[in-house]
């Protein structure tokens, strides 16, 4: 193949006259430019490492300190208290030179000491969390002073990782406090006899084994950056042997009402170029550090490190996450064929128009897939052990290994899908449901579910994203996705014909087709994995809808937290749907701490249950309103405790891991960790509001993203609050469970949202007939 020859820098043939060496100048030039690009990246990393290493000071401040010390010396003052003027044994230097050298050394030590002191001060300041529990609008004098000090010690113009060394370690809660909070959380879910039994188990654990396990956990907290995150990644994600498709991976959607261009290759060109722009900013650490919204408090950015050039590698006992420093290409799948598409030419990134041209070549390629190639991706969608064995047996040598390495080491994975998706047709609601299922699992073989993320480009220009969960949580990927959507539409744009802007370099080599040698035995394993994945995908029941009767603007006017409001609505809807309360999971972030990930908010509380019972029991309006506000305040308090390291579930999880290492059994921990989450929820907030103009361009709004159900008889609910007047919901469950229905539960959520607003603000308008009919249809 021509593209294979272009990758060879030289060829030689043996003739009677000797060896005839033929050099490929184009290939040698590419090798040189690739190496030059690599060295530039190394220098940038070195420079950023120095800047981050001395933050919140700057490298130039060292010169200021040296000059200040030398100036004081020439004024016949010795700030070192005799250290500078101490005798130096080097006789080759004059006395004046010795004094200058000593002054420089002292200045450097003083500079490092000041940096260390500032970092420790900032670390202690960031360990203060009482500000979060103060009433909104009523800041104490202590918090005001604290805010001022944080601003002083935070420095100016930080890079992405500048605060990493100043973030506090996640604290280990006291066993007594965790047990007390746990018992409080399960009280409304148990009968008196069940609760008495659980209290006995908890008391026994607290007074005996708990203290021993806690000692080991505190020892780990002193040694490790985070006492939770490495175990959470390994035991919750990487050691899972069931399929990661549906069970672990999640997705993100395109704009809801707008498709910037209907041309598939053009949309892909802008999208892929936007990803490269983000990666460039990430590598240069030019992205602004994430902060708690509305504050100066930084969040941990450690999860960003493995965003690109990363894959999950299967193993028989546990998977591993592999990350490479750089990759100059992406892996592309189209109609059963895999391609390697270089994203750089002459050490520069391809323009959107050039990427469009290259992808159009793939779309126009009529070659059929090789035997076993079309459904090869099903191995990543099925059970992990068969995939690990197949990888070891069929992909460890030769052409299969080279092609698999090409996919796994790619910057990310791209699927050019032949389907059309998005909100379209006579039934827009049903089309959104199909769109969600397509992004979550596709055909079960046309995504590479092991990659850190896979980009899906549909035939009608719609796009989407499927992300693997072990390396990072949804907000990190959402930050990337927001940037890509905004850059595609508002910065790069399209010409009048819908194509990408710019010119095309006609000399670009064609995308390289990957070769495979799939044996019949391997094809059989692919078929088995596909059967497992297909059964799982077919069982998923999805419902996606936008709630536009009101949004967070109206909820805030009622003096209620929007997140607490939605969580209470989910509880009310579940109670109406199933006639009972359930253990509810809401994901909260712990990125206030170094290498923090998530904590669980147990949203079903005594207060929320009291409110729902009163409302459904026909209690008076004032009573229900008071109970609703109490439940909202309780939820906010639970969320704040989770964010500040005082949650329940991660602590109990780590205690359980320690017990397994020690070989001891705890009936209390075993029972706690076996309790199913029948309602798993998560909010993905919009982080870069400045990128979108919701007032002048309200149509440029994403529908957010979602995930599969956690329990076989439960629901998975993801929601996004968009602007002031819109909330998007993604509901998943399983067809195999006769008690669950995503559409029915969606209708209950709509009605619960309206009923609660009517309770808080009786003067609000009734929903439109269209909204009412949709709710009745779902119910």
XYZ file of C-alpha atoms in Angstrom:
779
model
C 0.000 0.000 0.000
C 1.226 3.484 -0.830
C 0.604 4.840 2.658
C 2.731 2.067 4.146
C 5.683 2.981 1.921
C 5.403 6.618 2.942
C 6.043 5.604 6.538
C 9.418 4.062 5.679
C 12.383 6.428 5.976
C 14.724 4.364 3.841
C 14.823 1.261 1.629
C 17.754 -0.800 0.451
C 18.353 -3.529 -2.073
C 21.353 -5.830 -2.461
C 22.832 -5.732 -5.993
C 26.028 -7.203 -7.537
C 27.521 -3.735 -7.193
C 26.753 -3.622 -3.460
C 23.955 -2.199 -1.345
C 21.725 0.392 -3.000
C 20.420 2.693 -0.232
C 17.402 4.856 -1.081
C 16.402 7.556 1.385
C 12.913 9.014 1.566
C 13.428 12.719 2.155
C 9.752 13.256 2.955
C 9.795 10.560 5.637
C 13.067 11.864 7.093
C 11.614 15.374 7.201
C 8.545 14.098 9.020
C 10.736 12.237 11.518
C 12.784 15.371 12.128
C 9.710 17.573 12.582
C 8.070 14.995 14.847
C 11.173 14.912 17.027
C 11.298 18.713 17.071
C 7.663 18.835 18.194
C 8.403 16.297 20.915
C 11.361 18.326 22.239
C 9.276 21.510 22.216
C 6.701 19.756 24.380
C 9.424 18.570 26.767
C 10.750 22.108 27.115
C 7.239 23.435 27.737
C 6.690 20.775 30.412
C 10.033 21.683 31.990
C 9.187 25.389 32.004
C 5.706 24.768 33.428
C 7.186 22.411 36.001
C 9.474 25.183 37.242
C 6.663 27.761 37.313
C 4.309 25.377 39.111
C 7.066 24.214 41.459
C 7.705 27.705 42.843
C 4.065 28.876 42.837
C 2.618 31.097 44.398
C 5.938 32.859 43.844
C 7.374 33.354 40.352
C 10.868 32.576 39.012
C 11.519 36.311 38.592
C 10.904 36.856 42.301
C 14.180 35.017 42.985
C 16.075 37.835 41.276
C 14.180 40.388 43.357
C 15.192 38.617 46.588
C 18.855 38.426 45.491
C 18.949 42.111 44.569
C 17.262 43.041 47.861
C 19.808 41.081 49.905
C 22.771 42.520 47.978
C 21.348 46.030 48.381
C 21.083 45.640 52.134
C 24.688 44.425 52.254
C 25.978 47.447 50.370
C 24.115 49.557 52.924
C 26.289 47.813 55.544
C 23.409 45.807 56.938
C 23.538 42.036 57.313
C 20.032 40.454 57.130
C 21.593 36.974 57.436
C 22.822 37.690 60.964
C 26.385 36.694 60.082
C 25.713 33.812 57.673
C 26.725 35.774 54.569
C 29.939 37.042 56.126
C 30.900 33.587 57.409
C 34.399 32.589 56.253
C 34.600 30.621 52.994
C 37.462 28.183 52.544
C 37.732 28.698 48.772
C 40.889 30.832 48.409
C 40.591 31.142 44.618
C 37.843 33.732 45.067
C 38.364 37.227 46.336
C 36.678 38.301 49.538
C 34.139 40.358 47.595
C 33.288 37.427 45.299
C 32.928 35.137 48.289
C 30.514 37.592 49.853
C 28.439 37.806 46.663
C 28.299 34.012 46.280
C 27.304 33.652 49.918
C 24.652 36.314 49.473
C 23.217 34.539 46.412
C 23.115 31.205 48.256
C 21.473 32.796 51.279
C 18.958 34.592 49.026
C 18.092 31.325 47.278
C 17.549 29.522 50.582
C 15.473 32.440 51.835
C 13.431 32.398 48.617
C 12.700 28.668 48.918
C 11.811 29.138 52.577
C 9.341 31.872 51.683
C 7.773 29.682 48.984
C 7.427 26.781 51.406
C 5.902 29.068 54.041
C 3.404 30.541 51.567
C 2.395 27.087 50.380
C 1.886 25.829 53.914
C -0.131 28.918 54.758
C -2.298 28.442 51.655
C -2.721 24.753 52.472
C -3.920 25.594 55.964
C -6.237 28.272 54.620
C -7.760 25.843 52.105
C -8.379 23.378 54.945
C -10.914 25.823 56.428
C -14.436 24.846 55.338
C -16.670 26.606 57.852
C -17.473 29.243 55.213
C -19.501 26.656 53.341
C -21.922 26.181 56.246
C -22.646 29.873 56.775
C -25.980 31.283 55.725
C -25.960 32.745 52.236
C -25.485 36.517 52.325
C -24.343 36.527 55.970
C -20.563 36.132 55.936
C -18.841 36.145 59.328
C -15.863 38.387 60.050
C -13.666 35.277 60.316
C -14.636 34.210 56.813
C -14.063 37.718 55.455
C -10.523 37.706 56.819
C -10.042 34.176 55.488
C -11.158 35.199 51.968
C -8.716 38.112 51.986
C -5.837 35.858 53.073
C -6.687 33.258 50.436
C -6.565 35.951 47.750
C -3.189 37.159 49.036
C -1.576 33.720 49.189
C -3.186 32.391 45.973
C -0.818 34.333 43.730
C -1.528 35.679 40.282
C -1.933 34.030 36.862
C -1.847 30.417 38.045
C -1.314 27.554 35.619
C -3.616 24.542 35.568
C -1.615 22.580 38.159
C -0.291 25.528 40.194
C -2.418 24.748 43.252
C -1.804 21.000 43.370
C 0.947 21.277 45.975
C -1.158 23.567 48.153
C -4.334 21.498 48.286
C -4.960 19.797 51.638
C -5.137 16.027 52.016
C -8.587 14.517 52.430
C -9.238 14.045 56.161
C -10.248 10.717 57.684
C -13.508 11.155 59.641
C -13.874 9.664 63.095
C -15.453 6.206 63.133
C -17.969 7.410 65.686
C -19.149 10.251 63.433
C -19.402 8.068 60.331
C -21.385 5.371 62.118
C -23.734 7.968 63.589
C -24.374 9.537 60.164
C -24.896 6.118 58.595
C -27.518 5.088 61.135
C -29.300 8.393 60.633
C -29.342 7.828 56.844
C -30.924 4.349 57.003
C -33.461 5.117 59.736
C -36.316 5.961 57.311
C -35.587 2.880 55.183
C -35.796 0.220 57.896
C -38.430 -1.205 60.181
C -37.875 -0.693 63.932
C -36.586 -4.261 64.292
C -34.207 -3.921 61.332
C -32.903 -0.617 62.637
C -32.359 -2.039 66.123
C -30.373 -4.921 64.645
C -28.266 -2.581 62.487
C -27.640 -0.311 65.491
C -26.337 -3.304 67.432
C -23.971 -4.264 64.595
C -22.777 -0.667 64.270
C -22.137 -0.297 68.010
C -20.206 -3.535 68.106
C -18.101 -2.473 65.116
C -17.411 0.975 66.550
C -16.226 -0.345 69.892
C -14.003 -3.135 68.575
C -12.809 -3.659 64.997
C -13.490 -0.126 63.824
C -10.681 1.449 65.866
C -8.151 -1.074 64.578
C -9.100 -0.490 60.937
C -9.118 3.265 61.515
C -5.495 3.175 62.707
C -4.331 1.668 59.415
C -6.444 4.139 57.476
C -4.917 7.109 59.280
C -1.475 5.696 58.570
C -2.312 5.583 54.867
C -3.683 9.145 54.980
C -0.337 10.355 56.353
C 1.587 8.572 53.602
C -0.614 8.882 50.512
C -1.892 11.982 48.726
C -5.448 10.736 49.143
C -6.566 7.813 51.274
C -9.549 7.015 49.027
C -8.846 7.622 45.342
C -6.407 4.830 44.437
C -8.538 2.158 46.111
C -11.699 3.647 44.610
C -10.237 3.490 41.103
C -8.934 -0.028 41.535
C -11.754 -1.798 43.399
C -14.805 0.052 42.102
C -13.735 0.428 38.472
C -10.715 -1.613 37.410
C -11.513 -4.848 39.270
C -15.047 -5.042 37.951
C -15.352 -8.052 35.650
C -18.718 -7.205 34.101
C -19.014 -5.126 30.894
C -18.046 -1.461 31.246
C -20.457 -0.556 28.454
C -23.703 0.637 30.099
C -22.481 -0.375 33.582
C -19.634 2.151 33.840
C -19.210 4.332 30.744
C -21.303 7.473 30.310
C -22.091 9.857 27.447
C -22.489 13.518 26.488
C -24.858 14.996 23.894
C -24.608 17.671 21.220
C -26.613 20.896 21.061
C -30.288 20.155 21.477
C -31.823 22.475 18.887
C -28.940 23.328 16.548
C -26.737 21.341 14.177
C -24.030 23.758 12.919
C -23.606 21.803 9.665
C -25.301 18.716 8.193
C -22.052 17.593 6.549
C -20.583 14.727 8.543
C -16.927 15.208 7.570
C -17.117 18.979 8.126
C -18.594 18.652 11.613
C -15.913 16.081 12.390
C -13.202 18.408 11.078
C -14.097 21.251 13.423
C -14.762 18.919 16.345
C -11.463 17.069 16.112
C -9.540 20.319 15.662
C -11.246 21.721 18.770
C -10.089 18.654 20.706
C -6.528 19.342 19.553
C -6.834 22.962 20.665
C -7.957 21.850 24.105
C -5.135 19.303 24.331
C -2.622 21.993 23.402
C -3.930 24.195 26.216
C -3.869 21.213 28.555
C -0.264 20.319 27.696
C 0.810 23.935 28.129
C -1.249 24.171 31.352
C -2.963 27.252 29.921
C -6.402 26.168 31.120
C -7.607 28.119 34.115
C -7.742 26.059 37.312
C -11.296 25.005 38.149
C -12.753 26.642 41.235
C -15.789 26.282 43.450
C -18.412 28.358 41.573
C -18.520 31.939 42.785
C -15.387 31.638 44.940
C -11.590 31.740 44.684
C -11.242 28.196 46.084
C -9.321 25.971 43.635
C -10.248 22.392 42.794
C -7.883 19.500 42.156
C -6.881 19.104 38.497
C -5.132 15.717 38.783
C -7.798 13.934 36.708
C -6.943 16.081 33.672
C -3.532 14.402 33.330
C -4.930 11.235 31.712
C -7.525 12.822 29.464
C -5.784 12.112 26.153
C -3.556 9.238 24.939
C -5.104 6.918 27.519
C -6.735 3.509 27.430
C -8.032 0.905 29.834
C -6.226 -2.400 29.324
C -8.070 -5.596 30.329
C -6.604 -8.146 32.740
C -7.948 -11.413 34.093
C -8.001 -10.156 37.706
C -7.885 -6.404 37.283
C -7.625 -3.890 34.473
C -4.991 -1.177 34.261
C -5.096 2.391 32.944
C -2.252 3.133 30.536
C -1.287 6.672 29.615
C 1.232 7.876 27.032
C 2.830 11.317 27.026
C 1.934 12.130 23.447
C 0.157 10.871 20.346
C -0.034 12.628 16.972
C -2.955 10.655 15.522
C -6.479 9.418 16.249
C -8.038 6.028 15.556
C -11.108 6.168 13.279
C -13.825 3.553 12.767
C -16.135 3.559 9.750
C -18.249 0.740 8.325
C -16.275 -1.981 10.023
C -12.814 -0.622 9.097
C -10.199 0.931 11.380
C -7.958 3.786 10.237
C -5.013 5.703 11.627
C -5.421 9.425 10.938
C -2.400 11.652 11.572
C -3.433 14.988 13.058
C -0.161 16.818 12.413
C 1.783 17.747 9.312
C 5.232 19.356 9.380
C 4.958 19.719 13.167
C 1.716 21.717 12.932
C -1.825 20.530 13.669
C -4.024 19.919 10.659
C -6.548 22.660 10.000
C -10.270 21.837 10.283
C -10.552 21.851 6.485
C -7.660 19.403 6.160
C -9.180 17.083 8.778
C -12.485 17.254 6.885
C -10.705 16.299 3.669
C -8.949 13.363 5.319
C -12.142 12.086 6.897
C -13.959 12.417 3.594
C -11.342 10.085 2.140
C -12.298 7.539 4.788
C -16.012 8.016 4.098
C -15.395 7.514 0.350
C -13.178 4.453 0.811
C -15.115 1.490 -0.677
C -12.872 -1.272 0.722
C -14.687 -3.919 2.798
C -13.630 -4.887 6.324
C -11.329 -7.859 6.702
C -12.703 -11.063 8.294
C -13.509 -10.413 11.960
C -12.646 -6.703 11.772
C -16.154 -5.221 11.636
C -17.276 -6.349 15.094
C -13.873 -6.413 16.777
C -14.868 -3.599 19.154
C -17.407 -5.931 20.783
C -14.513 -7.367 22.803
C -14.360 -4.064 24.725
C -18.132 -4.157 25.282
C -18.399 -7.645 26.766
C -17.125 -9.246 29.948
C -13.581 -8.299 30.907
C -12.045 -11.759 31.476
C -12.792 -13.109 27.954
C -11.418 -9.857 26.502
C -8.262 -10.163 28.608
C -7.702 -13.762 27.491
C -8.394 -12.932 23.844
C -6.022 -9.961 23.980
C -3.254 -12.142 25.379
C -3.826 -14.987 22.940
C -4.664 -13.224 19.670
C -3.274 -9.679 19.979
C 0.141 -10.053 21.612
C 2.182 -10.595 18.420
C 2.440 -9.552 14.800
C 0.053 -7.414 12.818
C -2.752 -7.683 15.381
C -0.523 -6.288 18.126
C 0.620 -3.403 15.949
C -2.932 -2.471 15.009
C -4.203 -2.814 18.579
C -1.317 -0.663 19.821
C -2.308 1.930 17.252
C -5.828 2.129 18.673
C -4.774 2.077 22.319
C -2.040 4.709 21.903
C -4.230 7.052 19.850
C -5.075 10.473 21.277
C -8.714 9.352 21.298
C -11.159 7.251 19.283
C -13.512 8.488 16.552
C -16.555 6.747 15.097
C -18.043 7.939 11.812
C -21.560 6.604 12.301
C -23.887 5.921 9.369
C -26.993 6.594 11.491
C -28.754 9.920 11.941
C -29.491 11.045 15.481
C -30.706 14.049 17.433
C -34.087 15.598 18.162
C -35.902 15.134 14.866
C -38.914 13.616 13.149
C -42.564 13.532 14.185
C -41.717 12.333 17.694
C -38.798 14.408 19.017
C -39.018 12.812 22.481
C -38.545 9.304 21.110
C -35.661 10.465 18.919
C -33.845 11.794 22.000
C -34.256 8.404 23.664
C -32.715 6.686 20.622
C -29.933 9.291 20.591
C -29.079 8.513 24.223
C -29.003 4.756 23.652
C -26.828 5.203 20.585
C -24.273 7.209 22.553
C -24.360 4.846 25.535
C -23.803 1.625 23.602
C -24.215 2.116 19.842
C -24.245 -1.201 17.999
C -22.039 -2.642 20.770
C -19.105 -2.987 18.368
C -18.707 0.425 16.710
C -17.164 2.137 19.760
C -13.887 1.361 21.527
C -15.178 1.455 25.093
C -11.692 1.100 26.616
C -10.448 4.465 25.311
C -10.557 7.428 27.694
C -13.252 8.824 25.424
C -14.715 8.105 21.997
C -16.175 10.810 19.751
C -19.198 9.845 17.649
C -19.946 11.790 14.441
C -23.331 10.966 12.926
C -24.309 11.095 9.279
C -26.497 14.196 9.748
C -23.774 16.186 11.502
C -24.821 15.476 15.093
C -22.033 14.532 17.467
C -21.684 12.920 20.869
C -19.169 11.452 23.261
C -18.782 8.191 25.188
C -16.314 8.240 28.107
C -14.661 5.518 30.157
C -15.151 6.170 33.868
C -12.089 4.846 35.722
C -9.634 7.638 34.842
C -11.893 10.616 35.626
C -15.377 11.694 36.634
C -17.999 13.374 34.475
C -17.254 17.057 35.361
C -13.718 16.724 33.966
C -14.992 15.347 30.657
C -17.852 17.866 30.656
C -15.319 20.712 30.848
C -13.643 19.350 27.712
C -16.973 18.835 25.955
C -18.190 22.367 26.702
C -14.998 23.791 25.199
C -15.327 21.648 22.060
C -18.981 22.566 21.453
C -18.340 26.279 21.944
C -15.147 26.329 19.864
C -16.784 24.433 17.005
C -19.701 26.848 16.657
C -18.487 30.218 17.916
C -14.778 30.238 17.080
C -14.098 27.947 14.106
C -17.414 28.086 12.254
C -18.279 26.985 8.697
C -18.497 28.568 5.270
C -21.741 29.141 3.382
C -21.749 25.609 1.962
C -21.369 24.082 5.417
C -17.726 23.061 5.009
C -14.870 23.914 7.320
C -12.989 27.123 6.648
C -9.472 27.182 5.229
C -7.444 25.485 2.509
C -6.274 21.906 2.003
C -2.717 20.699 1.558
C -3.050 18.285 -1.379
C 0.182 16.494 -0.438
C -1.215 15.070 2.804
C -0.839 11.272 2.891
C -4.046 9.278 2.970
C -5.275 7.881 6.300
C -3.667 4.523 6.970
C -5.931 1.470 7.034
C -5.142 -0.858 9.942
C -4.563 -4.514 9.093
C -5.814 -7.509 11.058
C -5.444 -11.275 11.010
C -8.468 -12.445 12.989
C -8.565 -16.235 13.327
C -11.855 -18.187 13.397
C -11.309 -18.889 17.113
C -10.967 -15.167 17.798
C -14.050 -14.445 15.691
C -15.966 -16.885 17.863
C -14.905 -15.000 20.983
C -15.946 -11.729 19.348
C -19.393 -13.216 18.661
C -19.752 -14.348 22.270
C -18.778 -10.939 23.619
C -21.185 -9.272 21.189
C -24.024 -11.516 22.372
C -23.377 -10.516 26.003
C -23.146 -6.829 25.112
C -26.213 -6.899 22.859
C -28.364 -8.479 25.567
C -27.228 -5.792 27.989
C -27.887 -2.983 25.507
C -31.322 -4.286 24.518
C -32.340 -4.350 28.184
C -31.659 -0.635 28.698
C -34.767 1.550 28.830
C -33.965 5.239 28.311
C -35.934 8.450 28.480
C -34.498 11.942 27.907
C -36.515 15.126 28.219
C -36.114 18.866 28.709
C -38.221 20.463 31.421
C -39.003 24.052 30.385
C -41.938 25.060 32.605
C -39.435 26.816 34.867
C -35.802 26.500 35.937
C -33.377 27.471 38.638
C -34.356 31.142 38.333
C -37.844 30.466 39.683
C -36.566 27.971 42.261
C -34.109 30.515 43.652
C -36.916 33.048 43.981
C -38.544 30.538 46.320
C -35.314 30.581 48.384
C -34.567 26.914 47.743
C -31.356 25.318 46.474
C -32.012 24.115 42.877
C -30.116 20.870 43.482
C -31.997 20.177 46.714
C -35.268 20.977 44.939
C -34.565 18.482 42.158
C -33.419 15.802 44.599
C -36.628 16.154 46.609
C -38.617 15.964 43.364
C -36.804 12.737 42.465
C -37.657 11.328 45.908
C -41.298 12.350 45.581
C -41.522 10.913 42.070
C -39.991 7.603 43.207
C -42.402 7.350 46.118
C -45.336 7.924 43.779
C -43.903 5.443 41.283
C -43.068 2.624 43.691
C -44.968 3.470 46.864
C -41.828 3.328 49.003
C -38.576 5.084 49.811
C -35.188 3.795 48.675
C -31.480 4.195 49.301
C -30.501 7.096 47.041
C -27.064 7.958 45.681
C -26.140 11.459 44.629
C -22.575 12.061 43.458
C -20.720 14.919 45.128
C -17.154 15.951 44.322
C -14.266 15.966 46.820
C -11.880 17.919 44.599
C -11.330 20.441 47.376
C -8.671 17.911 48.383
C -5.639 16.679 46.527
C -6.523 13.859 44.108
C -10.102 13.929 45.374
C -12.834 12.349 43.265
C -16.358 11.787 44.578
C -18.393 11.152 47.708
C -21.951 9.945 48.159
C -24.771 12.164 49.334
C -27.500 9.947 50.805
C -30.385 12.088 49.591
C -33.138 10.047 51.209
C -33.217 11.510 54.715
C -35.622 11.579 57.647
C -36.556 15.127 56.659
C -37.242 14.308 52.985
C -39.393 11.319 53.951
C -41.344 13.438 56.461
C -42.074 16.009 53.755
C -43.221 13.409 51.214
C -45.438 11.596 53.737
C -47.035 14.883 54.724
C -47.651 15.930 51.118
C -49.061 12.576 50.043
C -50.997 12.240 53.298
C -52.951 15.428 52.661
C -51.416 17.592 55.379
C -51.927 21.346 55.285
C -50.049 23.601 52.879
C -48.138 25.414 55.608
C -47.006 22.154 57.193
C -45.837 20.734 53.856
C -44.084 23.966 52.965
C -42.233 24.024 56.278
C -41.201 20.370 55.935
C -40.039 20.980 52.368
C -37.734 23.771 53.497
C -36.401 21.637 56.346
C -35.706 18.795 53.905
C -33.950 21.205 51.530
C -31.744 22.549 54.319
C -30.918 19.017 55.421
C -29.936 18.039 51.885
C -27.665 21.048 51.529
C -26.037 20.177 54.829
C -25.457 16.583 53.697
C -23.962 17.816 50.422
C -21.599 20.193 52.191
C -20.442 17.474 54.575
C -19.723 15.208 51.597
C -17.730 17.923 49.813
C -15.634 18.660 52.899
C -14.573 15.058 53.547
C -17.175 14.225 56.195
C -19.195 11.835 54.048
C -20.202 8.305 54.954
C -19.607 5.883 52.122
C -15.982 6.454 51.060
C -14.836 6.118 54.690
C -16.769 2.873 55.171
C -15.511 1.599 51.820
C -11.875 2.168 52.813
C -12.433 0.546 56.205
C -13.828 -2.465 54.357
C -10.768 -2.625 52.083
C -8.468 -2.534 55.116
C -10.459 -5.365 56.726
C -9.954 -7.494 53.605
C -6.220 -6.807 53.637
C -6.095 -7.852 57.301
C -8.216 -10.926 56.632
C -10.917 -10.060 59.159
C -14.671 -10.062 58.606
C -17.047 -7.332 59.720
C -20.768 -8.165 59.527
C -21.522 -4.433 59.763
C -19.292 -3.387 56.848
C -20.341 -6.369 54.753
C -24.006 -5.491 55.136
C -23.456 -1.779 54.504
C -21.550 -2.326 51.271
C -24.070 -4.872 49.975
C -27.016 -2.455 50.151
C -28.230 -1.670 46.599
C -28.680 1.881 45.316
C -32.126 1.760 43.742
C -31.910 5.414 42.751
C -28.534 6.641 41.477
C -28.425 10.334 40.592
C -25.889 12.881 39.441
C -25.877 16.516 38.381
C -23.423 17.765 35.767
C -23.232 21.555 36.153
C -22.253 23.886 33.325
C -18.745 25.033 34.287
C -17.807 27.495 31.532
C -20.887 29.695 31.432
C -18.905 32.435 29.701
C -18.595 30.275 26.567
C -22.351 30.256 25.948
C -24.740 33.179 25.549
C -28.007 31.779 26.871
C -29.750 35.146 26.442
C -28.965 35.973 22.790
C -28.417 32.389 21.606
C -30.672 30.178 23.751
C -30.771 27.559 20.987
C -27.098 26.731 21.549
C -27.771 24.590 24.580
C -26.607 21.030 25.158
C -28.906 18.373 26.524
C -26.170 17.203 28.914
C -25.403 13.520 29.307
C -26.337 10.366 31.161
C -25.430 6.874 32.303
C -26.943 3.422 32.675
C -28.864 2.073 35.680
C -26.768 0.959 38.661
C -29.249 -1.619 40.031
C -31.247 -4.103 37.959
C -34.451 -2.922 39.632
C -33.552 0.747 39.981
C -33.135 3.994 38.092
C -30.181 6.042 36.952
C -30.941 9.766 36.715
C -28.602 12.419 35.368
C -29.713 16.033 35.217
C -28.277 19.320 34.010
C -29.506 22.792 34.932
C -29.224 24.962 31.820
C -29.538 28.698 32.273
C -32.425 30.091 34.296
C -35.382 28.355 32.656
C -34.429 24.838 31.611
C -33.565 21.497 33.216
C -32.609 18.361 31.273
C -33.126 14.831 32.595
C -31.686 11.501 31.435
C -33.447 8.503 32.999
C -32.348 4.893 32.601
C -33.639 1.566 33.895
C -34.048 -1.983 32.590
C -36.856 -3.501 30.547
C -36.337 -6.795 32.391
C -37.626 -5.256 35.624
C -41.445 -5.036 35.498
C -41.497 -2.463 38.312
C -39.489 0.180 36.448
C -40.289 2.340 33.436
C -38.176 5.316 32.402
C -41.104 7.107 30.742
C -43.435 6.568 33.665
C -40.823 7.779 36.123
C -40.086 10.746 33.861
C -43.759 11.705 33.998
C -43.698 11.469 37.782
C -40.650 13.745 37.898
C -42.402 16.384 35.773
C -45.443 16.288 38.006
C -43.379 16.391 41.201
C -41.462 19.448 39.998
C -44.742 21.274 39.290
C -46.440 20.210 42.514
C -43.546 21.409 44.636
C -43.482 24.803 42.895
C -47.230 25.119 43.376
C -46.673 24.416 47.061
C -43.951 27.066 47.397
C -45.380 29.647 44.992
C -49.141 29.116 44.575
C -49.447 32.109 42.215
C -47.366 30.520 39.440
C -48.992 29.774 36.087
C -50.238 26.350 35.110
C -48.125 24.362 32.617
C -49.118 24.387 28.969
C -51.503 21.797 27.544
C -48.608 20.243 25.636
C -46.640 19.727 28.826
C -49.681 18.344 30.647
C -50.485 15.918 27.825
C -46.883 14.681 27.738
C -46.986 14.047 31.491
C -50.295 12.187 31.240
C -48.920 10.142 28.336
C -45.876 9.080 30.371
C -47.929 8.326 33.475
